[in-house]
Amino acid sequence: MLEKDPNVKVTKFNYKKYPSYVKNWMEYRFKALILAEAIRDHSNVWWIDAHTRWKTPKPLETFYGELAQCKKDPDCDKESSLMMFINSSHSNFAVLNTGLLDYFPTYGLDTLKKNEKGLQLSAMFVYLARTPFTLEILKCHDNYPNRLSEYRKFRHTLCALEEKCMNPPNSKLKCDVIPSWDAYAGCFRYDQSSLNILMFNAFRNHNHYFMNVGELSRTYNHY
């Protein structure tokens, strides 16, 4: 149906040019790589998982209108050119395989356990504008300040290409218990965890890159 729509261009992802483990679809590396390819070619990019429904009337007008209003408001805390929209209803810590921290050291696990600043946001619905900040998050820059360690240079795209970064040892998608806040649920969120840790490291508060853009739904439940 999409291919027959004159307003839609369908592009096939060429996974063969990447390491063989990129084809392990349940590790979700392809999402980071497609984002990098898309932001290379387009100044504004929306990632929307196939099972996601955006129900707000005229949703694009709503989003861009809120962004424009925010720019005029000195008290607005939305400071990011990469925005996320869906509350995962659990903390980053609850689904964090700490092997990821070998590549992305963070400022402390306590904040990652709390709803106030360390909420994990879903990677199934993301907006990106091509800015220096967005490019820093998605890929490696040699001149990025080395604040924590040499591994701080790793970015979301490179994590997808590094076998043990986006799939640390003992990772699994299915949780032992429903994820909540200060207890590890025995599971990992792959690209979602990678992106959330990078964004948290940049802002230390998810509210700077979390927006409510109306009614969203999905066609199945995760748990």
Coordinates of N, CA and C in Angstrom, one line a residue:
M1 N 0.8 -1.2 0.0 CA 0.0 0.0 0.0 C 0.9 1.3 0.0
L2 N 1.9 1.3 0.8 CA 2.8 2.4 0.9 C 3.5 2.7 -0.4
E3 N 4.0 1.6 -1.0 CA 4.7 1.8 -2.3 C 3.8 2.4 -3.4
K4 N 2.5 2.2 -3.3 CA 1.6 2.7 -4.3 C 1.2 4.2 -4.1
D5 N 1.6 4.7 -2.9 CA 1.2 6.1 -2.5 C 2.2 7.0 -3.2
P6 N 1.8 7.9 -4.1 CA 2.7 8.8 -4.7 C 3.5 9.8 -3.8
N7 N 3.0 9.9 -2.6 CA 3.7 10.8 -1.6 C 4.8 10.1 -0.8
V8 N 4.9 8.8 -1.0 CA 5.8 8.0 -0.2 C 6.9 7.4 -1.1
K9 N 8.2 7.5 -0.6 CA 9.3 6.9 -1.2 C 9.8 5.8 -0.3
V10 N 9.8 4.5 -0.7 CA 10.3 3.4 0.1 C 11.7 3.1 -0.2
T11 N 12.6 3.1 0.8 CA 14.0 2.8 0.6 C 14.4 1.5 1.4
K12 N 15.0 0.6 0.8 CA 15.4 -0.6 1.5 C 16.7 -0.4 2.2
F13 N 16.7 -0.9 3.5 CA 17.9 -0.8 4.3 C 19.0 -1.8 3.8
N14 N 20.1 -1.4 3.4 CA 21.2 -2.3 3.0 C 22.1 -2.7 4.1
Y15 N 21.7 -3.7 4.8 CA 22.4 -4.2 6.0 C 23.7 -4.9 5.6
K16 N 23.8 -5.3 4.4 CA 25.0 -6.1 3.9 C 26.3 -5.3 4.0
K17 N 26.2 -4.0 4.0 CA 27.5 -3.2 4.1 C 28.0 -3.0 5.5
Y18 N 27.2 -3.6 6.5 CA 27.6 -3.5 7.9 C 28.1 -4.9 8.4
P19 N 28.7 -5.0 9.6 CA 29.1 -6.3 10.1 C 27.9 -7.2 10.2
S20 N 28.2 -8.5 10.1 CA 27.2 -9.5 9.9 C 26.2 -9.6 11.1
Y21 N 26.6 -9.2 12.3 CA 25.7 -9.2 13.4 C 24.6 -8.1 13.4
V22 N 24.7 -7.2 12.5 CA 23.7 -6.2 12.3 C 22.4 -6.9 11.9
K23 N 22.5 -8.0 11.3 CA 21.3 -8.8 10.8 C 20.6 -9.5 12.0
N24 N 21.2 -9.4 13.2 CA 20.5 -10.0 14.3 C 19.4 -8.9 14.7
W25 N 18.3 -9.1 14.1 CA 17.3 -8.0 14.2 C 16.8 -7.7 15.6
M26 N 16.8 -8.7 16.5 CA 16.3 -8.4 17.8 C 17.3 -7.7 18.7
E27 N 18.5 -7.4 18.2 CA 19.4 -6.5 18.9 C 19.2 -5.0 18.4
Y28 N 18.4 -4.8 17.5 CA 17.9 -3.5 17.1 C 19.0 -2.5 16.7
R29 N 20.1 -3.0 16.2 CA 21.2 -2.2 15.7 C 20.7 -1.4 14.5
F30 N 19.9 -2.0 13.7 CA 19.4 -1.4 12.4 C 18.8 0.0 12.7
K31 N 18.1 0.1 13.8 CA 17.4 1.4 14.1 C 18.4 2.6 14.2
A32 N 19.5 2.3 14.9 CA 20.6 3.4 15.0 C 21.2 3.7 13.7
L33 N 21.4 2.7 12.9 CA 22.1 2.8 11.6 C 21.2 3.5 10.6
I34 N 19.9 3.2 10.6 CA 19.0 3.9 9.7 C 18.8 5.4 10.1
L35 N 18.8 5.6 11.4 CA 18.7 7.0 11.9 C 19.9 7.8 11.3
A36 N 21.1 7.2 11.4 CA 22.3 7.9 11.0 C 22.3 8.2 9.5
E37 N 21.8 7.2 8.7 CA 21.7 7.4 7.3 C 20.7 8.4 6.9
A38 N 19.6 8.4 7.7 CA 18.5 9.4 7.4 C 18.9 10.8 7.7
I39 N 19.6 11.0 8.8 CA 19.9 12.4 9.2 C 21.1 12.9 8.3
R40 N 21.8 12.0 7.7 CA 22.8 12.4 6.7 C 22.1 13.0 5.5
D41 N 21.0 12.5 5.1 CA 20.3 12.9 3.9 C 19.2 13.9 4.1
H42 N 18.7 14.1 5.3 CA 17.5 14.9 5.5 C 17.8 15.8 6.8
S43 N 17.3 17.0 6.7 CA 17.5 17.9 7.9 C 16.6 17.7 9.0
N44 N 15.4 17.0 8.8 CA 14.5 16.7 9.8 C 14.0 15.2 9.6
V45 N 14.1 14.5 10.7 CA 13.8 13.0 10.6 C 12.8 12.6 11.7
W46 N 11.8 11.8 11.3 CA 10.9 11.2 12.3 C 11.2 9.7 12.3
W47 N 11.4 9.1 13.4 CA 11.4 7.6 13.5 C 10.1 7.2 14.2
I48 N 9.3 6.4 13.5 CA 8.1 5.9 14.1 C 8.0 4.4 13.8
D49 N 8.0 3.6 14.8 CA 7.9 2.1 14.7 C 6.6 1.8 14.0
A50 N 6.6 0.7 13.2 CA 5.5 0.3 12.4 C 4.2 0.1 13.2
H51 N 4.3 -0.2 14.5 CA 3.2 -0.5 15.3 C 2.7 0.7 16.1
T52 N 3.3 1.9 15.8 CA 2.9 3.1 16.6 C 1.9 3.9 15.8
R53 N 0.9 4.4 16.6 CA -0.1 5.3 16.0 C -0.2 6.6 16.7
W54 N -0.1 7.7 15.8 CA -0.2 9.0 16.4 C -1.5 9.6 16.0
K55 N -2.4 9.8 17.0 CA -3.8 10.0 16.8 C -4.2 11.5 16.9
T56 N -3.3 12.3 17.4 CA -3.7 13.7 17.5 C -4.0 14.4 16.2
P57 N -5.1 15.1 16.1 CA -5.4 15.8 14.8 C -4.3 16.7 14.4
K58 N -3.8 16.7 13.2 CA -2.8 17.6 12.7 C -1.5 17.5 13.6
P59 N -1.0 16.3 13.8 CA 0.1 16.2 14.8 C 1.4 17.0 14.5
L60 N 1.7 17.1 13.3 CA 2.9 17.9 12.9 C 2.8 19.4 13.3
E61 N 1.6 19.9 13.0 CA 1.4 21.3 13.3 C 1.4 21.5 14.8
T62 N 0.9 20.5 15.6 CA 0.9 20.6 17.0 C 2.4 20.6 17.5
F63 N 3.2 19.7 17.1 CA 4.6 19.6 17.5 C 5.4 20.9 17.2
Y64 N 5.4 21.2 15.9 CA 6.2 22.4 15.5 C 5.7 23.7 16.1
G65 N 4.4 23.8 16.4 CA 3.8 24.9 17.1 C 4.3 25.0 18.5
E66 N 4.4 23.9 19.2 CA 4.9 23.9 20.6 C 6.3 24.2 20.6
L67 N 7.1 23.7 19.6 CA 8.5 24.0 19.6 C 8.7 25.5 19.4
A68 N 8.0 26.1 18.5 CA 8.1 27.5 18.2 C 7.8 28.4 19.4
Q69 N 6.7 27.9 20.1 CA 6.3 28.6 21.3 C 7.3 28.5 22.4
C70 N 8.0 27.3 22.5 CA 9.0 27.1 23.5 C 10.2 28.0 23.3
K71 N 10.6 28.2 22.0 CA 11.7 29.1 21.7 C 11.5 30.5 22.2
K72 N 10.3 30.9 22.3 CA 10.0 32.3 22.8 C 9.9 32.4 24.3
D73 N 9.8 31.2 25.0 CA 9.6 31.2 26.4 C 10.9 30.9 27.1
P74 N 11.5 31.9 27.9 CA 12.7 31.7 28.6 C 12.7 30.6 29.7
D75 N 11.5 30.2 30.1 CA 11.3 29.2 31.1 C 11.1 27.8 30.6
C76 N 11.0 27.7 29.2 CA 10.8 26.4 28.6 C 12.1 25.5 28.8
D77 N 11.9 24.3 29.2 CA 13.1 23.5 29.5 C 13.4 22.5 28.3
K78 N 12.7 22.6 27.2 CA 13.0 21.7 26.1 C 14.2 22.2 25.3
E79 N 15.3 21.7 25.5 CA 16.6 22.2 25.0 C 17.2 21.4 23.9
S80 N 16.6 20.3 23.5 CA 17.3 19.3 22.7 C 16.7 19.4 21.2
S81 N 17.6 19.1 20.3 CA 17.2 18.9 18.9 C 16.9 17.5 18.6
L82 N 16.9 16.6 19.6 CA 16.4 15.2 19.5 C 15.4 15.1 20.6
M83 N 14.2 14.8 20.2 CA 13.1 14.7 21.1 C 12.4 13.3 21.1
M84 N 12.0 12.9 22.3 CA 11.3 11.6 22.5 C 10.0 11.9 23.2
F85 N 9.0 11.0 23.0 CA 7.6 11.3 23.2 C 6.9 10.3 24.1
I86 N 7.4 9.1 24.3 CA 6.6 8.1 24.9 C 7.3 7.7 26.2
N87 N 6.6 7.7 27.3 CA 7.0 7.3 28.6 C 7.0 5.8 28.7
S88 N 8.2 5.2 28.9 CA 8.2 3.7 29.0 C 7.7 3.2 30.3
S89 N 7.4 4.1 31.3 CA 6.8 3.7 32.6 C 7.8 2.9 33.5
H90 N 9.0 3.1 33.2 CA 10.1 2.5 34.1 C 11.3 3.3 34.0
S91 N 12.2 3.1 34.9 CA 13.5 3.9 34.9 C 14.5 3.3 33.9
N92 N 15.5 4.1 33.6 CA 16.6 3.6 32.8 C 17.3 2.4 33.5
F93 N 17.5 2.5 34.8 CA 18.2 1.5 35.6 C 17.5 0.1 35.5
A94 N 16.2 0.1 35.5 CA 15.4 -1.2 35.5 C 15.7 -2.1 34.3
V95 N 16.2 -1.5 33.2 CA 16.5 -2.3 32.0 C 17.9 -2.1 31.5
L96 N 18.8 -1.8 32.5 CA 20.2 -1.4 32.1 C 21.1 -2.6 32.4
N97 N 21.6 -3.2 31.3 CA 22.8 -4.1 31.4 C 24.0 -3.2 31.6
T98 N 24.6 -3.4 32.8 CA 25.7 -2.4 33.1 C 26.9 -2.6 32.2
G99 N 26.9 -3.6 31.3 CA 28.0 -3.7 30.3 C 28.0 -2.6 29.4
L100 N 26.8 -1.9 29.2 CA 26.8 -0.7 28.3 C 27.6 0.4 28.9
L101 N 27.8 0.4 30.2 CA 28.5 1.5 30.9 C 30.0 1.4 30.6
D102 N 30.5 0.3 30.1 CA 31.9 0.2 29.6 C 32.1 1.1 28.5
Y103 N 31.1 1.4 27.7 CA 31.2 2.3 26.6 C 30.7 3.7 26.8
F104 N 29.6 3.8 27.7 CA 29.0 5.0 28.0 C 29.0 5.2 29.5
P105 N 30.1 5.6 30.1 CA 30.1 5.9 31.6 C 29.1 7.0 31.9
T106 N 28.4 6.9 33.0 CA 27.4 7.8 33.3 C 27.7 8.5 34.7
Y107 N 26.9 9.5 35.1 CA 27.2 10.3 36.2 C 26.8 9.7 37.5
G108 N 26.1 8.6 37.5 CA 25.7 8.0 38.7 C 24.4 7.2 38.5
L109 N 24.3 6.1 39.2 CA 23.1 5.2 38.9 C 21.9 5.7 39.7
D110 N 22.1 6.4 40.8 CA 20.9 6.8 41.6 C 19.9 7.6 40.8
T111 N 20.3 8.6 40.0 CA 19.3 9.3 39.3 C 18.6 8.5 38.2
L112 N 19.3 7.5 37.7 CA 18.7 6.6 36.7 C 17.6 5.7 37.2
K113 N 17.5 5.7 38.6 CA 16.5 4.9 39.2 C 15.2 5.7 39.5
K114 N 15.2 7.0 39.2 CA 14.1 7.8 39.6 C 13.2 8.4 38.5
N115 N 12.0 8.6 38.8 CA 11.0 9.1 37.8 C 11.3 10.6 37.5
E116 N 11.8 11.3 38.4 CA 11.9 12.8 38.3 C 12.8 13.1 37.1
K117 N 14.0 12.4 37.0 CA 15.0 12.8 36.0 C 15.5 11.6 35.2
G118 N 15.3 10.4 35.7 CA 15.9 9.3 35.0 C 15.0 8.3 34.3
L119 N 13.8 8.8 33.9 CA 12.8 8.0 33.3 C 13.3 7.5 31.9
Q120 N 13.1 6.3 31.6 CA 13.5 5.8 30.2 C 12.3 6.1 29.3
L121 N 12.7 6.7 28.1 CA 11.8 7.1 27.1 C 11.9 6.1 25.9
S122 N 10.8 5.8 25.3 CA 10.7 4.9 24.2 C 11.4 5.4 23.0
A123 N 12.1 4.4 22.3 CA 12.8 4.8 21.0 C 11.9 4.4 19.9
M124 N 10.7 4.1 20.1 CA 9.8 3.8 19.0 C 9.2 5.0 18.3
F125 N 9.4 6.2 18.9 CA 8.9 7.4 18.4 C 9.8 8.6 18.7
V126 N 10.6 9.0 17.7 CA 11.7 10.0 18.0 C 11.7 11.0 16.9
Y127 N 12.0 12.3 17.2 CA 12.2 13.3 16.2 C 13.6 13.8 16.3
L128 N 14.3 14.0 15.2 CA 15.6 14.5 15.1 C 15.7 15.7 14.1
A129 N 16.4 16.8 14.5 CA 16.8 17.8 13.6 C 18.3 17.7 13.4
R130 N 18.8 17.9 12.2 CA 20.2 17.8 12.0 C 20.9 19.0 12.5
T131 N 21.4 18.9 13.7 CA 22.2 20.0 14.3 C 23.5 19.4 14.8
P132 N 24.5 20.2 15.2 CA 25.7 19.6 15.8 C 25.5 18.7 16.9
F133 N 24.5 19.1 17.8 CA 24.2 18.2 18.9 C 23.7 16.8 18.5
T134 N 22.8 16.8 17.6 CA 22.2 15.5 17.1 C 23.3 14.7 16.5
L135 N 24.2 15.3 15.7 CA 25.3 14.5 15.1 C 26.2 14.0 16.2
E136 N 26.4 14.7 17.2 CA 27.3 14.3 18.3 C 26.7 13.0 19.0
I137 N 25.4 13.0 19.2 CA 24.7 11.9 19.8 C 24.8 10.7 18.9
L138 N 24.6 10.9 17.6 CA 24.5 9.7 16.7 C 25.8 9.1 16.3
K139 N 26.9 9.9 16.3 CA 28.1 9.3 15.8 C 29.3 9.9 16.5
C140 N 30.5 9.4 16.2 CA 31.7 9.8 16.9 C 32.4 11.1 16.3
H141 N 32.8 12.0 17.2 CA 33.6 13.1 16.7 C 34.9 13.1 17.5
D142 N 36.0 13.2 16.8 CA 37.3 13.2 17.5 C 37.5 14.3 18.4
N143 N 36.9 15.5 18.1 CA 37.1 16.7 19.0 C 36.1 16.8 20.1
Y144 N 35.3 15.7 20.4 CA 34.4 15.8 21.5 C 35.1 15.8 22.8
P145 N 34.8 16.7 23.8 CA 35.5 16.8 25.1 C 35.5 15.4 25.8
N146 N 36.7 15.1 26.2 CA 36.9 13.8 26.8 C 36.7 13.9 28.3
R147 N 35.4 13.9 28.7 CA 35.1 14.3 30.1 C 35.3 13.1 31.1
L148 N 35.0 11.9 30.6 CA 34.9 10.7 31.5 C 36.0 9.7 31.1
S149 N 36.1 9.3 29.9 CA 37.1 8.4 29.5 C 37.2 8.4 28.0
E150 N 38.1 7.6 27.4 CA 38.2 7.6 26.0 C 37.0 6.9 25.4
Y151 N 36.3 6.1 26.1 CA 35.1 5.5 25.6 C 33.9 6.5 25.5
R152 N 34.1 7.7 26.1 CA 33.0 8.7 25.9 C 32.8 9.1 24.5
K153 N 33.9 8.8 23.6 CA 33.8 9.2 22.2 C 32.7 8.3 21.5
F154 N 32.4 7.2 22.0 CA 31.5 6.3 21.4 C 30.1 7.0 21.3
R155 N 29.4 6.9 20.2 CA 28.1 7.4 20.0 C 27.1 6.3 19.6
H156 N 25.9 6.7 19.4 CA 24.8 5.7 19.2 C 25.1 4.8 17.9
T157 N 25.6 5.5 16.9 CA 25.9 4.7 15.6 C 27.0 3.7 15.9
L158 N 28.1 4.2 16.5 CA 29.2 3.3 16.7 C 28.9 2.2 17.7
C159 N 28.0 2.5 18.6 CA 27.6 1.4 19.5 C 26.9 0.3 18.8
A160 N 26.1 0.7 17.8 CA 25.4 -0.3 17.0 C 26.4 -1.2 16.2
L161 N 27.6 -0.6 15.8 CA 28.6 -1.3 15.1 C 29.6 -2.1 15.9
E162 N 29.6 -1.8 17.2 CA 30.5 -2.5 18.2 C 29.7 -3.6 18.8
E163 N 30.1 -4.9 18.6 CA 29.3 -6.0 18.9 C 28.8 -6.1 20.3
K164 N 29.7 -5.7 21.3 CA 29.4 -5.9 22.7 C 28.9 -4.6 23.3
C165 N 28.8 -3.5 22.5 CA 28.2 -2.3 23.1 C 26.7 -2.3 23.1
M166 N 26.1 -2.6 21.9 CA 24.6 -2.6 21.8 C 24.1 -4.0 22.3
N167 N 24.9 -4.9 22.5 CA 24.5 -6.2 23.0 C 25.5 -6.7 24.0
P168 N 25.6 -6.1 25.2 CA 26.5 -6.5 26.2 C 26.2 -7.9 26.6
P169 N 27.3 -8.6 27.1 CA 27.1 -10.0 27.5 C 25.9 -10.2 28.5
N170 N 25.1 -11.3 28.2 CA 24.0 -11.7 29.0 C 22.8 -10.8 28.8
S171 N 22.7 -10.1 27.7 CA 21.6 -9.3 27.4 C 20.4 -10.1 26.9
K172 N 19.2 -9.7 27.3 CA 18.0 -10.4 26.7 C 16.8 -9.4 26.8
L173 N 15.9 -9.5 25.8 CA 14.8 -8.5 25.7 C 13.7 -8.8 26.7
K174 N 13.4 -10.1 26.9 CA 12.3 -10.5 27.8 C 12.8 -10.3 29.3
C175 N 12.0 -9.6 30.0 CA 12.3 -9.3 31.4 C 11.9 -10.4 32.4
D176 N 12.6 -10.5 33.5 CA 12.2 -11.5 34.5 C 11.0 -11.0 35.3
V177 N 10.9 -9.7 35.5 CA 9.7 -9.1 36.1 C 9.4 -7.9 35.3
I178 N 8.2 -7.3 35.6 CA 7.8 -6.1 34.9 C 8.7 -4.9 35.4
P179 N 9.4 -4.2 34.5 CA 10.4 -3.2 35.0 C 9.6 -2.1 35.8
S180 N 10.3 -1.6 36.8 CA 9.8 -0.5 37.6 C 10.9 0.6 37.8
W181 N 11.4 0.7 39.0 CA 12.3 1.8 39.2 C 13.7 1.4 39.8
D182 N 13.8 1.1 41.0 CA 15.1 0.9 41.6 C 15.6 -0.5 41.6
A183 N 15.0 -1.4 40.9 CA 15.4 -2.8 40.9 C 15.6 -3.2 39.4
Y184 N 16.7 -3.9 39.1 CA 17.0 -4.4 37.8 C 16.0 -5.5 37.4
A185 N 15.3 -5.4 36.3 CA 14.3 -6.4 35.9 C 14.9 -7.5 35.1
G186 N 16.2 -7.6 34.9 CA 16.8 -8.8 34.2 C 16.7 -8.7 32.7
C187 N 16.6 -7.5 32.1 CA 16.4 -7.4 30.7 C 17.2 -6.1 30.2
F188 N 17.2 -6.0 28.9 CA 17.9 -4.9 28.3 C 17.1 -4.4 27.1
R189 N 17.3 -3.1 26.8 CA 16.5 -2.4 25.7 C 17.4 -2.0 24.5
Y190 N 18.6 -2.5 24.4 CA 19.4 -2.4 23.2 C 19.5 -0.9 22.7
D191 N 19.0 -0.6 21.5 CA 19.1 0.8 21.0 C 18.4 1.8 21.9
Q192 N 17.4 1.4 22.5 CA 16.7 2.3 23.4 C 17.5 2.7 24.6
S193 N 18.2 1.7 25.2 CA 19.0 2.0 26.4 C 20.2 2.8 26.0
S194 N 20.8 2.5 24.8 CA 21.9 3.3 24.3 C 21.6 4.7 24.1
L195 N 20.5 5.0 23.4 CA 20.1 6.4 23.2 C 19.7 7.1 24.5
N196 N 19.0 6.4 25.4 CA 18.6 7.1 26.6 C 19.8 7.4 27.5
I197 N 20.8 6.6 27.6 CA 22.0 6.9 28.4 C 22.8 8.1 27.8
L198 N 22.9 8.1 26.5 CA 23.6 9.2 25.8 C 22.8 10.5 26.1
M199 N 21.5 10.5 26.0 CA 20.7 11.7 26.2 C 20.8 12.1 27.7
F200 N 20.7 11.2 28.6 CA 20.8 11.5 30.0 C 22.2 12.1 30.3
N201 N 23.2 11.5 29.7 CA 24.6 12.1 30.0 C 24.7 13.5 29.5
A202 N 24.0 13.9 28.4 CA 24.0 15.2 27.9 C 23.2 16.2 28.8
F203 N 22.1 15.8 29.3 CA 21.2 16.7 30.0 C 21.0 16.4 31.5
R204 N 21.3 15.2 31.9 CA 21.1 14.7 33.3 C 19.6 14.9 33.8
N205 N 18.7 15.0 32.8 CA 17.3 15.2 33.2 C 16.5 14.9 31.9
H206 N 15.7 13.9 31.9 CA 14.9 13.5 30.7 C 13.9 14.6 30.3
N207 N 13.5 15.5 31.2 CA 12.5 16.5 30.8 C 13.0 17.5 29.8
H208 N 14.3 17.6 29.5 CA 14.8 18.5 28.5 C 14.6 17.9 27.1
Y209 N 14.3 16.6 27.0 CA 14.1 16.0 25.6 C 12.9 15.2 25.5
F210 N 11.9 15.4 26.5 CA 10.7 14.6 26.5 C 9.5 15.6 26.3
M211 N 8.7 15.3 25.3 CA 7.5 16.2 25.0 C 6.3 15.3 24.9
N212 N 5.2 16.0 25.3 CA 3.8 15.4 25.1 C 3.2 15.9 23.8
V213 N 3.0 15.1 22.8 CA 2.4 15.6 21.6 C 1.1 15.0 21.3
G214 N 0.4 14.6 22.3 CA -1.0 14.2 22.1 C -1.1 12.7 22.3
E215 N -2.1 12.1 21.7 CA -2.5 10.7 21.9 C -1.7 9.8 21.0
L216 N -1.0 8.9 21.7 CA -0.2 7.8 21.0 C -0.7 6.5 21.4
S217 N -0.6 5.5 20.6 CA -0.9 4.1 21.0 C -0.1 3.2 20.2
R218 N -0.1 1.9 20.6 CA 0.6 0.9 19.9 C -0.3 -0.4 19.8
T219 N 0.0 -1.2 18.8 CA -0.9 -2.3 18.5 C -0.6 -3.5 19.3
Y220 N 0.4 -3.5 20.2 CA 0.6 -4.6 21.1 C 1.2 -4.1 22.4
N221 N 1.2 -4.9 23.4 CA 1.8 -4.5 24.7 C 3.2 -5.3 24.8
H222 N 4.1 -4.6 25.4 CA 5.5 -5.2 25.5 C 5.5 -6.4 26.5
Y223 N 4.7 -6.3 27.6 CA 4.8 -7.3 28.6 C 3.6 -8.1 28.8

